[in-house]
mmCIF file of C-alpha atoms in Angstrom:
data_model
loop_
_atom_site.group_PDB
_atom_site.id
_atom_site.type_symbol
_atom_site.label_atom_id
_atom_site.label_comp_id
_atom_site.label_asym_id
_atom_site.label_seq_id
_atom_site.Cartn_x
_atom_site.Cartn_y
_atom_site.Cartn_z
ATOM 1 C CA MET A 1 -16.489 38.301 -21.427
ATOM 2 C CA LYS A 2 -13.200 38.793 -23.247
ATOM 3 C CA LEU A 3 -11.319 38.675 -19.933
ATOM 4 C CA LYS A 4 -12.999 35.369 -19.129
ATOM 5 C CA ILE A 5 -11.920 33.922 -22.479
ATOM 6 C CA VAL A 6 -8.359 35.196 -22.003
ATOM 7 C CA ILE A 7 -8.152 33.626 -18.545
ATOM 8 C CA LYS A 8 -9.554 30.353 -19.840
ATOM 9 C CA ASN A 9 -7.133 30.193 -22.773
ATOM 10 C CA THR A 10 -4.162 31.175 -20.611
ATOM 11 C CA THR A 11 -5.002 28.519 -18.038
ATOM 12 C CA ARG A 12 -5.383 25.910 -20.763
ATOM 13 C CA THR A 13 -2.031 26.872 -22.267
ATOM 14 C CA LEU A 14 -0.294 26.626 -18.902
ATOM 15 C CA LEU A 15 -1.888 23.255 -18.176
ATOM 16 C CA GLN A 16 -1.361 21.834 -21.675
ATOM 17 C CA PRO A 17 1.690 19.698 -20.704
ATOM 18 C CA TRP A 18 -0.536 17.983 -18.106
ATOM 19 C CA LEU A 19 -3.635 17.823 -20.324
ATOM 20 C CA ASN A 20 -1.609 15.970 -22.973
ATOM 21 C CA VAL A 21 -0.927 13.177 -20.485
ATOM 22 C CA PHE A 22 -4.488 12.573 -19.336
ATOM 23 C CA ASN A 23 -7.487 11.046 -21.094
ATOM 24 C CA GLN A 24 -5.525 9.113 -23.736
ATOM 25 C CA HIS A 25 -7.937 6.229 -24.389
ATOM 26 C CA ASP A 26 -6.398 5.387 -27.763
ATOM 27 C CA GLU A 27 -3.060 4.474 -26.176
ATOM 28 C CA LEU A 28 -4.538 2.205 -23.502
ATOM 29 C CA PRO A 29 -3.045 -1.336 -23.696
ATOM 30 C CA LYS A 30 -4.894 -4.532 -22.781
ATOM 31 C CA ARG A 31 -5.823 -5.208 -19.158
ATOM 32 C CA ARG A 32 -3.047 -6.854 -17.151
ATOM 33 C CA TYR A 33 -4.654 -9.860 -15.489
ATOM 34 C CA ASP A 34 -1.314 -10.940 -14.041
ATOM 35 C CA LEU A 35 -1.124 -7.696 -12.071
ATOM 36 C CA ASP A 36 -4.739 -8.072 -10.962
ATOM 37 C CA TRP A 37 -3.874 -11.470 -9.484
ATOM 38 C CA LEU A 38 -0.678 -10.104 -7.991
ATOM 39 C CA ARG A 39 -2.602 -7.274 -6.323
ATOM 40 C CA VAL A 40 -4.966 -9.772 -4.698
ATOM 41 C CA ILE A 41 -2.078 -11.961 -3.543
ATOM 42 C CA ALA A 42 0.085 -9.069 -2.296
ATOM 43 C CA PHE A 43 -2.650 -7.623 -0.110
ATOM 44 C CA GLY A 44 -3.694 -11.097 1.012
ATOM 45 C CA LEU A 45 -0.162 -11.753 2.231
ATOM 46 C CA LEU A 46 -0.492 -8.722 4.521
ATOM 47 C CA ILE A 47 -2.942 -10.716 6.653
ATOM 48 C CA PHE A 48 -0.375 -13.480 7.161
ATOM 49 C CA TYR A 49 2.422 -10.960 7.722
ATOM 50 C CA HIS A 50 0.581 -8.864 10.297
ATOM 51 C CA THR A 51 -0.597 -11.989 12.088
ATOM 52 C CA GLY A 52 3.048 -13.030 12.280
ATOM 53 C CA MET A 53 3.886 -9.660 13.820
ATOM 54 C CA LEU A 54 1.846 -10.681 16.877
ATOM 55 C CA TYR A 55 4.333 -13.475 17.549
ATOM 56 C CA SER A 56 7.697 -12.025 16.448
ATOM 57 C CA GLN A 57 9.945 -11.650 19.461
ATOM 58 C CA ASN A 58 12.200 -8.863 18.207
ATOM 59 C CA TRP A 59 9.924 -6.756 15.989
ATOM 60 C CA GLY A 60 7.695 -4.043 17.430
ATOM 61 C CA PHE A 61 3.930 -4.091 16.907
ATOM 62 C CA HIS A 62 0.822 -2.472 18.389
ATOM 63 C CA PHE A 63 -0.042 -5.629 20.320
ATOM 64 C CA LYS A 64 1.888 -8.766 21.174
ATOM 65 C CA SER A 65 0.727 -12.305 21.884
ATOM 66 C CA GLN A 66 2.047 -14.164 24.911
ATOM 67 C CA TYR A 67 3.445 -16.812 22.528
ATOM 68 C CA LEU A 68 6.482 -14.975 21.190
ATOM 69 C CA SER A 69 9.146 -16.648 19.061
ATOM 70 C CA SER A 70 12.183 -15.539 17.083
ATOM 71 C CA SER A 71 11.697 -18.466 14.668
ATOM 72 C CA VAL A 72 8.670 -16.840 13.062
ATOM 73 C CA GLU A 73 10.929 -13.991 11.962
ATOM 74 C CA ASN A 74 12.794 -16.374 9.635
ATOM 75 C CA VAL A 75 9.556 -17.053 7.770
ATOM 76 C CA MET A 76 8.561 -13.386 7.734
ATOM 77 C CA LEU A 77 11.914 -12.436 6.212
ATOM 78 C CA LEU A 78 10.723 -14.276 3.110
ATOM 79 C CA LEU A 79 8.106 -11.509 2.648
ATOM 80 C CA SER A 80 9.461 -8.563 4.594
ATOM 81 C CA PRO A 81 11.941 -7.104 2.062
ATOM 82 C CA TRP A 82 9.618 -6.886 -0.949
ATOM 83 C CA ARG A 83 5.978 -7.004 0.206
ATOM 84 C CA MET A 84 5.420 -3.222 0.284
ATOM 85 C CA GLY A 85 7.674 -2.579 -2.700
ATOM 86 C CA LEU A 86 5.440 -4.853 -4.777
ATOM 87 C CA ILE A 87 2.273 -3.098 -3.589
ATOM 88 C CA TRP A 88 3.758 0.290 -4.450
ATOM 89 C CA PHE A 89 4.907 -0.932 -7.869
ATOM 90 C CA ILE A 90 1.423 -2.273 -8.689
ATOM 91 C CA SER A 91 -0.055 1.033 -7.493
ATOM 92 C CA GLY A 92 2.203 2.867 -9.945
ATOM 93 C CA VAL A 93 1.079 0.651 -12.821
ATOM 94 C CA ALA A 94 -2.565 1.178 -11.842
ATOM 95 C CA LEU A 95 -2.044 4.959 -11.832
ATOM 96 C CA ARG A 96 -0.714 4.800 -15.386
ATOM 97 C CA PHE A 97 -3.891 3.071 -16.560
ATOM 98 C CA ILE A 98 -6.207 5.348 -14.562
ATOM 99 C CA ILE A 99 -4.578 8.530 -15.868
ATOM 100 C CA ALA A 100 -5.159 7.394 -19.450
ATOM 101 C CA ARG A 101 -8.901 7.102 -18.742
ATOM 102 C CA PHE A 102 -9.590 10.378 -16.897
ATOM 103 C CA SER A 103 -9.252 14.089 -17.448
ATOM 104 C CA LEU A 104 -6.970 15.989 -15.077
ATOM 105 C CA ASP A 105 -9.714 17.509 -12.933
ATOM 106 C CA MET A 106 -11.745 14.297 -12.678
ATOM 107 C CA PHE A 107 -8.621 12.323 -11.814
ATOM 108 C CA LEU A 108 -7.722 14.632 -8.922
ATOM 109 C CA ILE A 109 -11.276 14.670 -7.566
ATOM 110 C CA THR A 110 -12.057 10.971 -7.906
ATOM 111 C CA ARG A 111 -8.671 9.757 -6.622
ATOM 112 C CA SER A 112 -8.838 12.095 -3.630
ATOM 113 C CA VAL A 113 -12.311 10.906 -2.659
ATOM 114 C CA LYS A 114 -11.621 7.214 -3.321
ATOM 115 C CA ILE A 115 -8.417 7.257 -1.253
ATOM 116 C CA LEU A 116 -9.114 9.764 1.515
ATOM 117 C CA LEU A 117 -12.741 8.917 2.302
ATOM 118 C CA PRO A 118 -11.827 5.328 3.352
ATOM 119 C CA LEU A 119 -8.775 6.720 5.162
ATOM 120 C CA LEU A 120 -10.907 9.205 7.096
ATOM 121 C CA PHE A 121 -13.423 6.487 7.950
ATOM 122 C CA GLY A 122 -10.632 4.105 8.890
ATOM 123 C CA ILE A 123 -8.785 6.329 11.352
ATOM 124 C CA TRP A 124 -11.997 7.153 13.252
ATOM 125 C CA PHE A 125 -13.908 3.871 13.098
ATOM 126 C CA ILE A 126 -11.494 1.019 12.254
ATOM 127 C CA VAL A 127 -8.102 1.832 13.781
ATOM 128 C CA PRO A 128 -9.203 2.722 17.379
ATOM 129 C CA ILE A 129 -9.402 -0.942 18.473
ATOM 130 C CA GLN A 130 -5.661 -1.158 17.795
ATOM 131 C CA LEU A 131 -4.919 1.750 20.117
ATOM 132 C CA TYR A 132 -7.195 0.250 22.770
ATOM 133 C CA ALA A 133 -5.376 -3.107 22.652
ATOM 134 C CA GLN A 134 -1.981 -1.383 22.635
ATOM 135 C CA MET A 135 -2.759 0.856 25.597
ATOM 136 C CA SER A 136 -4.369 -2.023 27.505
ATOM 137 C CA GLN A 137 -1.177 -4.020 27.158
ATOM 138 C CA GLU A 138 1.223 -1.134 27.819
ATOM 139 C CA VAL A 139 -0.498 0.907 30.519
ATOM 140 C CA GLY A 140 -3.329 -1.381 31.681
ATOM 141 C CA LEU A 141 -6.586 0.359 30.783
ATOM 142 C CA ALA A 142 -9.352 -0.325 33.328
ATOM 143 C CA MET A 143 -12.272 0.202 30.964
ATOM 144 C CA SER A 144 -14.172 -1.515 28.181
ATOM 145 C CA PHE A 145 -13.556 -0.699 24.541
ATOM 146 C CA TRP A 146 -16.820 1.229 24.314
ATOM 147 C CA GLN A 147 -15.874 3.398 27.307
ATOM 148 C CA PHE A 148 -12.475 3.954 25.679
ATOM 149 C CA TYR A 149 -14.082 4.764 22.323
ATOM 150 C CA GLN A 150 -16.260 7.482 23.809
ATOM 151 C CA GLN A 151 -13.127 9.199 25.116
ATOM 152 C CA PHE A 152 -11.320 8.647 21.817
ATOM 153 C CA PHE A 153 -13.310 11.471 20.194
ATOM 154 C CA ASP A 154 -12.027 13.963 22.770
ATOM 155 C CA LEU A 155 -8.815 15.290 21.194
ATOM 156 C CA THR A 156 -7.705 16.926 24.475
ATOM 157 C CA ASN A 157 -8.321 13.911 26.723
ATOM 158 C CA PRO A 158 -5.318 13.392 29.065
ATOM 159 C CA LEU A 159 -5.744 9.631 28.679
ATOM 160 C CA PHE A 160 -3.825 9.931 25.396
ATOM 161 C CA ASN A 161 -1.030 12.228 26.552
ATOM 162 C CA HIS A 162 1.651 9.649 25.681
ATOM 163 C CA TYR A 163 0.069 8.676 22.340
ATOM 164 C CA GLN A 164 0.264 11.908 20.356
ATOM 165 C CA ALA A 165 1.650 10.847 16.970
ATOM 166 C CA GLY A 166 -1.476 10.985 14.837
ATOM 167 C CA ILE A 167 -2.991 13.121 12.078
ATOM 168 C CA TRP A 168 -5.049 14.616 14.893
ATOM 169 C CA PRO A 169 -3.293 14.192 18.272
ATOM 170 C CA HIS A 170 -3.940 10.501 19.053
ATOM 171 C CA VAL A 171 -5.982 9.740 15.911
ATOM 172 C CA ASP A 172 -3.307 7.898 13.945
ATOM 173 C CA VAL A 173 -3.214 6.029 10.643
ATOM 174 C CA ASN A 174 -1.435 2.865 11.878
ATOM 175 C CA HIS A 175 -1.502 0.377 8.947
ATOM 176 C CA LEU A 176 -3.403 2.905 6.818
ATOM 177 C CA TRP A 177 -0.230 4.957 6.338
ATOM 178 C CA TYR A 178 -0.124 3.526 2.803
ATOM 179 C CA LEU A 179 -3.314 5.412 1.841
ATOM 180 C CA ARG A 180 -2.025 8.676 3.265
ATOM 181 C CA SER A 181 1.261 8.323 1.380
ATOM 182 C CA LEU A 182 -0.429 7.083 -1.802
ATOM 183 C CA TRP A 183 -2.483 10.273 -2.024
ATOM 184 C CA GLN A 184 0.507 12.495 -1.268
ATOM 185 C CA PHE A 185 2.786 10.691 -3.731
ATOM 186 C CA THR A 186 0.074 10.808 -6.398
ATOM 187 C CA LEU A 187 -0.042 14.605 -6.162
ATOM 188 C CA LEU A 188 3.744 14.804 -6.462
ATOM 189 C CA LEU A 189 3.671 12.456 -9.435
ATOM 190 C CA VAL A 190 1.040 14.598 -11.153
ATOM 191 C CA LEU A 191 3.232 17.684 -10.690
ATOM 192 C CA ALA A 192 6.178 15.919 -12.335
ATOM 193 C CA MET A 193 4.228 14.258 -15.173
ATOM 194 C CA PRO A 194 5.304 16.650 -17.965
ATOM 195 C CA LEU A 195 8.906 15.665 -17.187
ATOM 196 C CA PHE A 196 8.260 11.908 -17.044
ATOM 197 C CA HIS A 197 6.214 12.003 -20.259
ATOM 198 C CA HIS A 198 8.731 14.072 -22.198
ATOM 199 C CA SER A 199 9.693 12.291 -25.396
ATOM 200 C CA HIS A 200 13.388 12.173 -24.469
ATOM 201 C CA VAL A 201 12.670 10.660 -21.053
ATOM 202 C CA GLN A 202 10.337 8.066 -22.581
ATOM 203 C CA ALA A 203 12.957 7.203 -25.191
ATOM 204 C CA VAL A 204 15.608 6.668 -22.510
ATOM 205 C CA ILE A 205 13.267 4.385 -20.539
ATOM 206 C CA THR A 206 12.425 2.374 -23.666
ATOM 207 C CA ARG A 207 16.111 1.937 -24.546
ATOM 208 C CA LEU A 208 16.881 0.891 -20.966
ATOM 209 C CA CYS A 209 14.176 -1.789 -21.042
ATOM 210 C CA GLU A 210 15.670 -3.215 -24.238
ATOM 211 C CA ARG A 211 18.972 -3.862 -22.489
ATOM 212 C CA SER A 212 19.723 -6.898 -20.327
ATOM 213 C CA LEU A 213 17.673 -7.494 -17.200
ATOM 214 C CA PHE A 214 20.857 -7.206 -15.146
ATOM 215 C CA THR A 215 21.413 -3.680 -16.474
ATOM 216 C CA VAL A 216 17.810 -2.732 -15.671
ATOM 217 C CA PHE A 217 18.232 -4.202 -12.194
ATOM 218 C CA ILE A 218 21.372 -2.143 -11.474
ATOM 219 C CA VAL A 219 19.770 1.081 -12.726
ATOM 220 C CA LEU A 220 16.718 0.505 -10.525
ATOM 221 C CA LEU A 221 18.810 -0.576 -7.528
ATOM 222 C CA LEU A 222 21.161 2.416 -7.385
ATOM 223 C CA PRO A 223 18.542 5.012 -6.305
ATOM 224 C CA LEU A 224 17.264 2.566 -3.660
ATOM 225 C CA CYS A 225 20.762 2.084 -2.244
ATOM 226 C CA ILE A 226 21.463 5.828 -2.242
ATOM 227 C CA LEU A 227 18.208 6.422 -0.372
ATOM 228 C CA LYS A 228 18.983 3.683 2.125
ATOM 229 C CA LEU A 229 22.409 5.179 2.846
ATOM 230 C CA SER A 230 21.114 8.727 3.252
ATOM 231 C CA TRP A 231 17.660 8.325 4.822
ATOM 232 C CA PRO A 232 16.839 7.508 8.474
ATOM 233 C CA SER A 233 15.808 3.868 8.819
ATOM 234 C CA ASP A 234 12.634 4.572 10.796
ATOM 235 C CA THR A 235 11.097 6.591 7.922
ATOM 236 C CA PHE A 236 12.765 4.858 4.961
ATOM 237 C CA ARG A 237 9.504 3.183 3.952
ATOM 238 C CA TYR A 238 8.177 6.516 2.634
ATOM 239 C CA PRO A 239 10.825 7.391 0.001
ATOM 240 C CA MET A 240 11.135 3.685 -0.801
ATOM 241 C CA GLY A 241 7.398 3.561 -1.507
ATOM 242 C CA ALA A 242 7.547 6.704 -3.634
ATOM 243 C CA LEU A 243 10.389 5.238 -5.693
ATOM 244 C CA PHE A 244 8.638 1.916 -6.329
ATOM 245 C CA LEU A 245 5.457 3.824 -7.219
ATOM 246 C CA LEU A 246 7.478 5.781 -9.781
ATOM 247 C CA TYR A 247 9.073 2.585 -11.122
ATOM 248 C CA GLY A 248 5.645 1.028 -11.603
ATOM 249 C CA TYR A 249 4.352 4.130 -13.350
ATOM 250 C CA LEU A 250 7.308 4.480 -15.731
ATOM 251 C CA LEU A 251 7.533 0.763 -16.573
ATOM 252 C CA ALA A 252 3.783 0.110 -16.807
ATOM 253 C CA TRP A 253 3.653 0.243 -20.604
ATOM 254 C CA GLN A 254 7.100 -1.163 -21.410
ATOM 255 C CA PRO A 255 6.495 -4.599 -22.991
ATOM 256 C CA ALA A 256 10.239 -5.274 -23.368
ATOM 257 C CA PHE A 257 10.639 -5.070 -19.569
ATOM 258 C CA TYR A 258 7.927 -7.647 -18.903
ATOM 259 C CA SER A 259 9.159 -9.899 -21.712
ATOM 260 C CA GLN A 260 12.581 -10.015 -20.084
ATOM 261 C CA LEU A 261 11.044 -10.867 -16.728
ATOM 262 C CA LEU A 262 9.124 -13.719 -18.328
ATOM 263 C CA ARG A 263 12.240 -15.114 -20.002
ATOM 264 C CA GLN A 264 14.343 -14.838 -16.853
ATOM 265 C CA TRP A 265 11.853 -16.062 -14.231
ATOM 266 C CA GLN A 266 13.868 -19.193 -13.407
ATOM 267 C CA ALA A 267 17.081 -17.204 -12.945
ATOM 268 C CA LEU A 268 15.188 -14.768 -10.718
ATOM 269 C CA LEU A 269 13.919 -17.727 -8.674
ATOM 270 C CA VAL A 270 17.484 -18.865 -7.976
ATOM 271 C CA VAL A 271 18.646 -15.343 -7.074
ATOM 272 C CA PHE A 272 15.592 -14.832 -4.862
ATOM 273 C CA ILE A 273 16.206 -18.045 -2.881
ATOM 274 C CA LEU A 274 19.911 -17.279 -2.452
ATOM 275 C CA GLY A 275 19.078 -13.720 -1.406
ATOM 276 C CA TYR A 276 16.597 -14.970 1.176
ATOM 277 C CA LEU A 277 19.172 -17.322 2.710
ATOM 278 C CA VAL A 278 21.735 -14.503 2.878
ATOM 279 C CA VAL A 279 19.175 -12.163 4.486
ATOM 280 C CA VAL A 280 18.279 -14.723 7.183
ATOM 281 C CA LEU A 281 21.948 -15.427 7.859
ATOM 282 C CA GLY A 282 22.812 -11.733 8.007
ATOM 283 C CA TYR A 283 19.804 -10.992 10.200
ATOM 284 C CA HIS A 284 21.016 -13.361 12.916
ATOM 285 C CA MET A 285 24.765 -12.786 12.555
ATOM 286 C CA ILE A 286 24.794 -9.017 12.011
ATOM 287 C CA TRP A 287 21.511 -7.238 12.750
ATOM 288 C CA GLN A 288 20.909 -9.251 15.917
ATOM 289 C CA ASN A 289 24.547 -9.008 16.988
ATOM 290 C CA PRO A 290 25.269 -5.985 19.253
ATOM 291 C CA ALA A 291 28.977 -6.319 18.479
ATOM 292 C CA ALA A 292 28.546 -6.028 14.693
ATOM 293 C CA SER A 293 30.650 -3.303 13.080
ATOM 294 C CA GLN A 294 29.185 -0.442 11.066
ATOM 295 C CA TRP A 295 30.532 -1.739 7.762
ATOM 296 C CA GLN A 296 28.844 -5.094 8.406
ATOM 297 C CA ILE A 297 25.532 -3.373 9.167
ATOM 298 C CA THR A 298 25.808 -1.185 6.057
ATOM 299 C CA SER A 299 26.666 -4.192 3.887
ATOM 300 C CA MET A 300 23.645 -6.022 5.259
ATOM 301 C CA ASP A 301 21.460 -2.999 4.568
ATOM 302 C CA MET A 302 22.576 -3.030 0.933
ATOM 303 C CA LEU A 303 21.923 -6.773 0.578
ATOM 304 C CA TYR A 304 18.469 -6.356 2.086
ATOM 305 C CA THR A 305 17.767 -3.460 -0.286
ATOM 306 C CA ALA A 306 18.836 -5.603 -3.242
ATOM 307 C CA GLN A 307 16.505 -8.365 -2.035
ATOM 308 C CA ARG A 308 13.643 -5.828 -2.047
ATOM 309 C CA LEU A 309 14.085 -5.298 -5.766
ATOM 310 C CA VAL A 310 14.795 -8.961 -6.538
ATOM 311 C CA GLY A 311 11.581 -9.931 -4.731
ATOM 312 C CA VAL A 312 9.483 -7.419 -6.676
ATOM 313 C CA LEU A 313 10.939 -8.479 -10.035
ATOM 314 C CA PHE A 314 10.543 -12.169 -9.191
ATOM 315 C CA MET A 315 6.884 -11.761 -8.213
ATOM 316 C CA LEU A 316 6.213 -9.828 -11.429
ATOM 317 C CA ALA A 317 7.928 -12.597 -13.399
ATOM 318 C CA LEU A 318 5.945 -15.349 -11.653
ATOM 319 C CA ALA A 319 2.694 -13.544 -12.335
ATOM 320 C CA GLN A 320 3.658 -13.185 -16.009
ATOM 321 C CA ARG A 321 4.406 -16.895 -16.218
ATOM 322 C CA PHE A 322 1.509 -18.402 -14.284
ATOM 323 C CA LEU A 323 -1.234 -15.815 -13.712
ATOM 324 C CA ASN A 324 -1.656 -13.943 -16.985
ATOM 325 C CA HIS A 325 -5.297 -14.964 -17.504
ATOM 326 C CA ASP A 326 -8.769 -13.936 -16.431
ATOM 327 C CA HIS A 327 -11.058 -15.831 -14.038
ATOM 328 C CA PRO A 328 -14.777 -15.458 -13.246
ATOM 329 C CA LYS A 329 -13.947 -14.585 -9.618
ATOM 330 C CA LEU A 330 -11.028 -12.235 -10.291
ATOM 331 C CA ALA A 331 -13.153 -9.074 -10.483
ATOM 332 C CA LEU A 332 -14.846 -9.924 -7.174
ATOM 333 C CA LEU A 333 -11.507 -10.633 -5.479
ATOM 334 C CA ASN A 334 -10.096 -7.360 -6.768
ATOM 335 C CA CYS A 335 -13.126 -5.540 -5.400
ATOM 336 C CA ALA A 336 -12.498 -7.145 -1.993
ATOM 337 C CA VAL A 337 -8.853 -6.021 -1.772
ATOM 338 C CA PHE A 338 -9.534 -2.479 -0.511
ATOM 339 C CA PRO A 339 -11.954 -3.412 2.308
ATOM 340 C CA PHE A 340 -9.733 -6.326 3.349
ATOM 341 C CA TYR A 341 -6.792 -3.936 3.563
ATOM 342 C CA LEU A 342 -8.775 -1.422 5.622
ATOM 343 C CA LEU A 343 -10.134 -3.989 8.072
ATOM 344 C CA HIS A 344 -7.546 -6.734 8.419
ATOM 345 C CA GLN A 345 -5.088 -5.326 10.976
ATOM 346 C CA SER A 346 -7.780 -4.082 13.326
ATOM 347 C CA VAL A 347 -9.538 -7.455 13.096
ATOM 348 C CA ILE A 348 -6.244 -9.276 13.739
ATOM 349 C CA ILE A 349 -5.355 -7.173 16.788
ATOM 350 C CA GLY A 350 -8.913 -7.182 18.132
ATOM 351 C CA LEU A 351 -9.081 -10.979 17.882
ATOM 352 C CA ALA A 352 -5.639 -11.374 19.452
ATOM 353 C CA PHE A 353 -6.605 -9.105 22.334
ATOM 354 C CA TYR A 354 -9.823 -10.926 23.207
ATOM 355 C CA LEU A 355 -8.548 -14.455 22.436
ATOM 356 C CA SER A 356 -5.460 -13.983 24.612
ATOM 357 C CA GLU A 357 -7.546 -14.685 27.721
ATOM 358 C CA LEU A 358 -8.429 -18.159 26.413
ATOM 359 C CA GLN A 359 -4.759 -19.288 26.325
ATOM 360 C CA LEU A 360 -5.249 -21.366 23.185
ATOM 361 C CA GLY A 361 -1.539 -21.999 22.634
ATOM 362 C CA GLY A 362 1.062 -20.905 20.102
ATOM 363 C CA LEU A 363 -0.392 -23.022 17.285
ATOM 364 C CA VAL A 364 -4.162 -22.887 17.734
ATOM 365 C CA GLU A 365 -4.318 -19.147 18.473
ATOM 366 C CA PRO A 366 -2.717 -17.923 15.210
ATOM 367 C CA LEU A 367 -4.783 -20.421 13.195
ATOM 368 C CA PHE A 368 -7.933 -19.068 14.831
ATOM 369 C CA ILE A 369 -6.891 -15.482 14.186
ATOM 370 C CA LEU A 370 -6.027 -16.122 10.532
ATOM 371 C CA SER A 371 -9.239 -18.018 9.813
ATOM 372 C CA LEU A 372 -11.511 -15.581 11.612
ATOM 373 C CA THR A 373 -9.810 -12.562 10.012
ATOM 374 C CA PHE A 374 -10.548 -13.820 6.502
ATOM 375 C CA ILE A 375 -14.106 -14.781 7.469
ATOM 376 C CA ILE A 376 -14.925 -11.477 9.216
ATOM 377 C CA CYS A 377 -13.405 -9.331 6.468
ATOM 378 C CA TRP A 378 -15.285 -11.282 3.808
ATOM 379 C CA LEU A 379 -18.614 -11.035 5.633
ATOM 380 C CA VAL A 380 -18.201 -7.283 6.138
ATOM 381 C CA PHE A 381 -17.251 -6.882 2.465
ATOM 382 C CA ILE A 382 -20.304 -8.814 1.248
ATOM 383 C CA ALA A 383 -22.634 -6.927 3.591
ATOM 384 C CA VAL A 384 -21.341 -3.434 2.779
ATOM 385 C CA ARG A 385 -21.182 -4.178 -0.946
ATOM 386 C CA CYS A 386 -24.967 -4.493 -0.929
ATOM 387 C CA VAL A 387 -25.432 -0.942 0.387
ATOM 388 C CA ASP A 388 -24.299 1.709 -2.119
ATOM 389 C CA LEU A 389 -24.355 4.452 0.517
ATOM 390 C CA LEU A 390 -21.777 2.599 2.649
ATOM 391 C CA SER A 391 -19.592 1.157 -0.121
ATOM 392 C CA PRO A 392 -17.372 4.260 -0.697
ATOM 393 C CA PHE A 393 -16.340 4.296 2.979
ATOM 394 C CA LEU A 394 -14.643 0.909 2.523
ATOM 395 C CA GLY A 395 -13.339 1.652 -0.956
ATOM 396 C CA ILE A 396 -15.872 -0.605 -2.674
ATOM 397 C CA LYS A 397 -17.095 0.311 -6.145
ATOM 398 C CA VAL A 398 -20.774 1.268 -6.132
ATOM 399 C CA THR A 399 -22.748 -1.350 -8.059
ATOM 400 C CA GLY A 400 -25.910 0.666 -8.730
ATOM 401 C CA LYS A 401 -26.484 2.697 -11.891
ATOM 402 C CA TYR A 402 -26.972 6.416 -11.264
ATOM 403 C CA LYS A 403 -27.434 9.481 -13.434
ATOM 404 C CA ALA A 404 -24.339 11.577 -14.110
ATOM 405 C CA TRP A 405 -25.500 14.478 -11.929
ATOM 406 C CA ARG A 406 -25.972 12.163 -8.950
ATOM 407 C CA VAL A 407 -22.490 10.726 -9.385
ATOM 408 C CA LYS A 408 -21.012 14.239 -9.521
ATOM 409 C CA ALA A 409 -23.039 15.270 -6.483
ATOM 410 C CA GLY A 410 -21.740 12.241 -4.628
ATOM 411 C CA PHE A 411 -18.134 13.128 -5.385
ATOM 412 C CA CYS A 412 -18.750 16.749 -4.362
ATOM 413 C CA CYS A 413 -20.170 15.599 -1.027
ATOM 414 C CA GLY A 414 -17.198 13.291 -0.575
ATOM 415 C CA LEU A 415 -14.814 16.152 -1.338
ATOM 416 C CA ILE A 416 -16.486 18.298 1.325
ATOM 417 C CA VAL A 417 -16.267 15.489 3.900
ATOM 418 C CA ILE A 418 -12.559 14.862 3.302
ATOM 419 C CA SER A 419 -11.555 18.542 3.062
ATOM 420 C CA PRO A 420 -10.350 18.728 6.728
ATOM 421 C CA LEU A 421 -8.136 15.702 6.068
ATOM 422 C CA ILE A 422 -6.779 17.241 2.872
ATOM 423 C CA PHE A 423 -5.681 20.354 4.773
ATOM 424 C CA LYS A 424 -3.955 18.177 7.382
ATOM 425 C CA LEU A 425 -2.065 16.105 4.797
ATOM 426 C CA ILE A 426 -0.904 18.816 2.412
#
């Protein structure tokens, strides 16, 4: 008995720096409706962006329409630099609020189940249509999707010999890479929390936020530029995402930072527009020019990296200025974000694959795909939301009221189901 008490006290002492961070209800600030709106908008823009990827002539994607154009890339460059940076930043802010509401053990369990259960469901039941469309276009599959899907569950099937880049051989995450990385980055953030919550570190962050917005911008930009210069381009999205997640977490409760954004939103608008024009010009004159020198490419990389940060700050400023209010439908829209994210790319590619035979044209086809994607995702969301047993698989909050032991049992079952995925991702 004494040994048990000693072990318990020792463990508590060792974990105290982490326990001090979690479950701090008294420090919780008011809900940020501007960030709720921004979350809905940011994930909604993914549907437009990934639809555009079907038609971009020079950018790779799992499936391509027959109506390719380089002009669409000019429009997509308006979103491309900052779209994921904004999502990661909002995720960091959300983590800061969640951590203040949960104990350490409940946070790790609930976040793992809520992130990895939809990911596990997605890679086996949502993503496969993307691989089917991709392989049909690249190697000419002579089978229906259902025949393909039966073979998909065979991890040693020679059909997938040239598509072996997944969590399990050909079972890949595709657009769901964000969920995989979010869970991994969350664990790393938890490990480093005693450092980030140290009084000296918090004091430095507070003093930084009280300085000019230009100073804050430079301090935030430097690590991004260093990463861009030292990290391979094809995997840069991972450390970039981790950094924006950290920025969101550290700046979540810094009112001086958001006040400066609100005051400077018009200046950020001007810088954002100028940055976009420079990015489009550089894209065509440098990135698309085989004769461009290395210093030109590097300079363009730095400008594009700066536009990432400008875009994120500008969107945060716009939300502060125009969207800092509640709405009767906001909670429902926020609830729909996760299932829309899970479903949208597979719906887009599936529609593009089957509509391609109709030859609708370069204007009607994307309009059809966009409209039907929103409609299908919404109908699936509404249908699944009514069934509590299915809701967790699409990341939808269960609406029914259950006793505490049933909720704990549900999370335990979820933890068992996702355990193979946890071992693959650690």
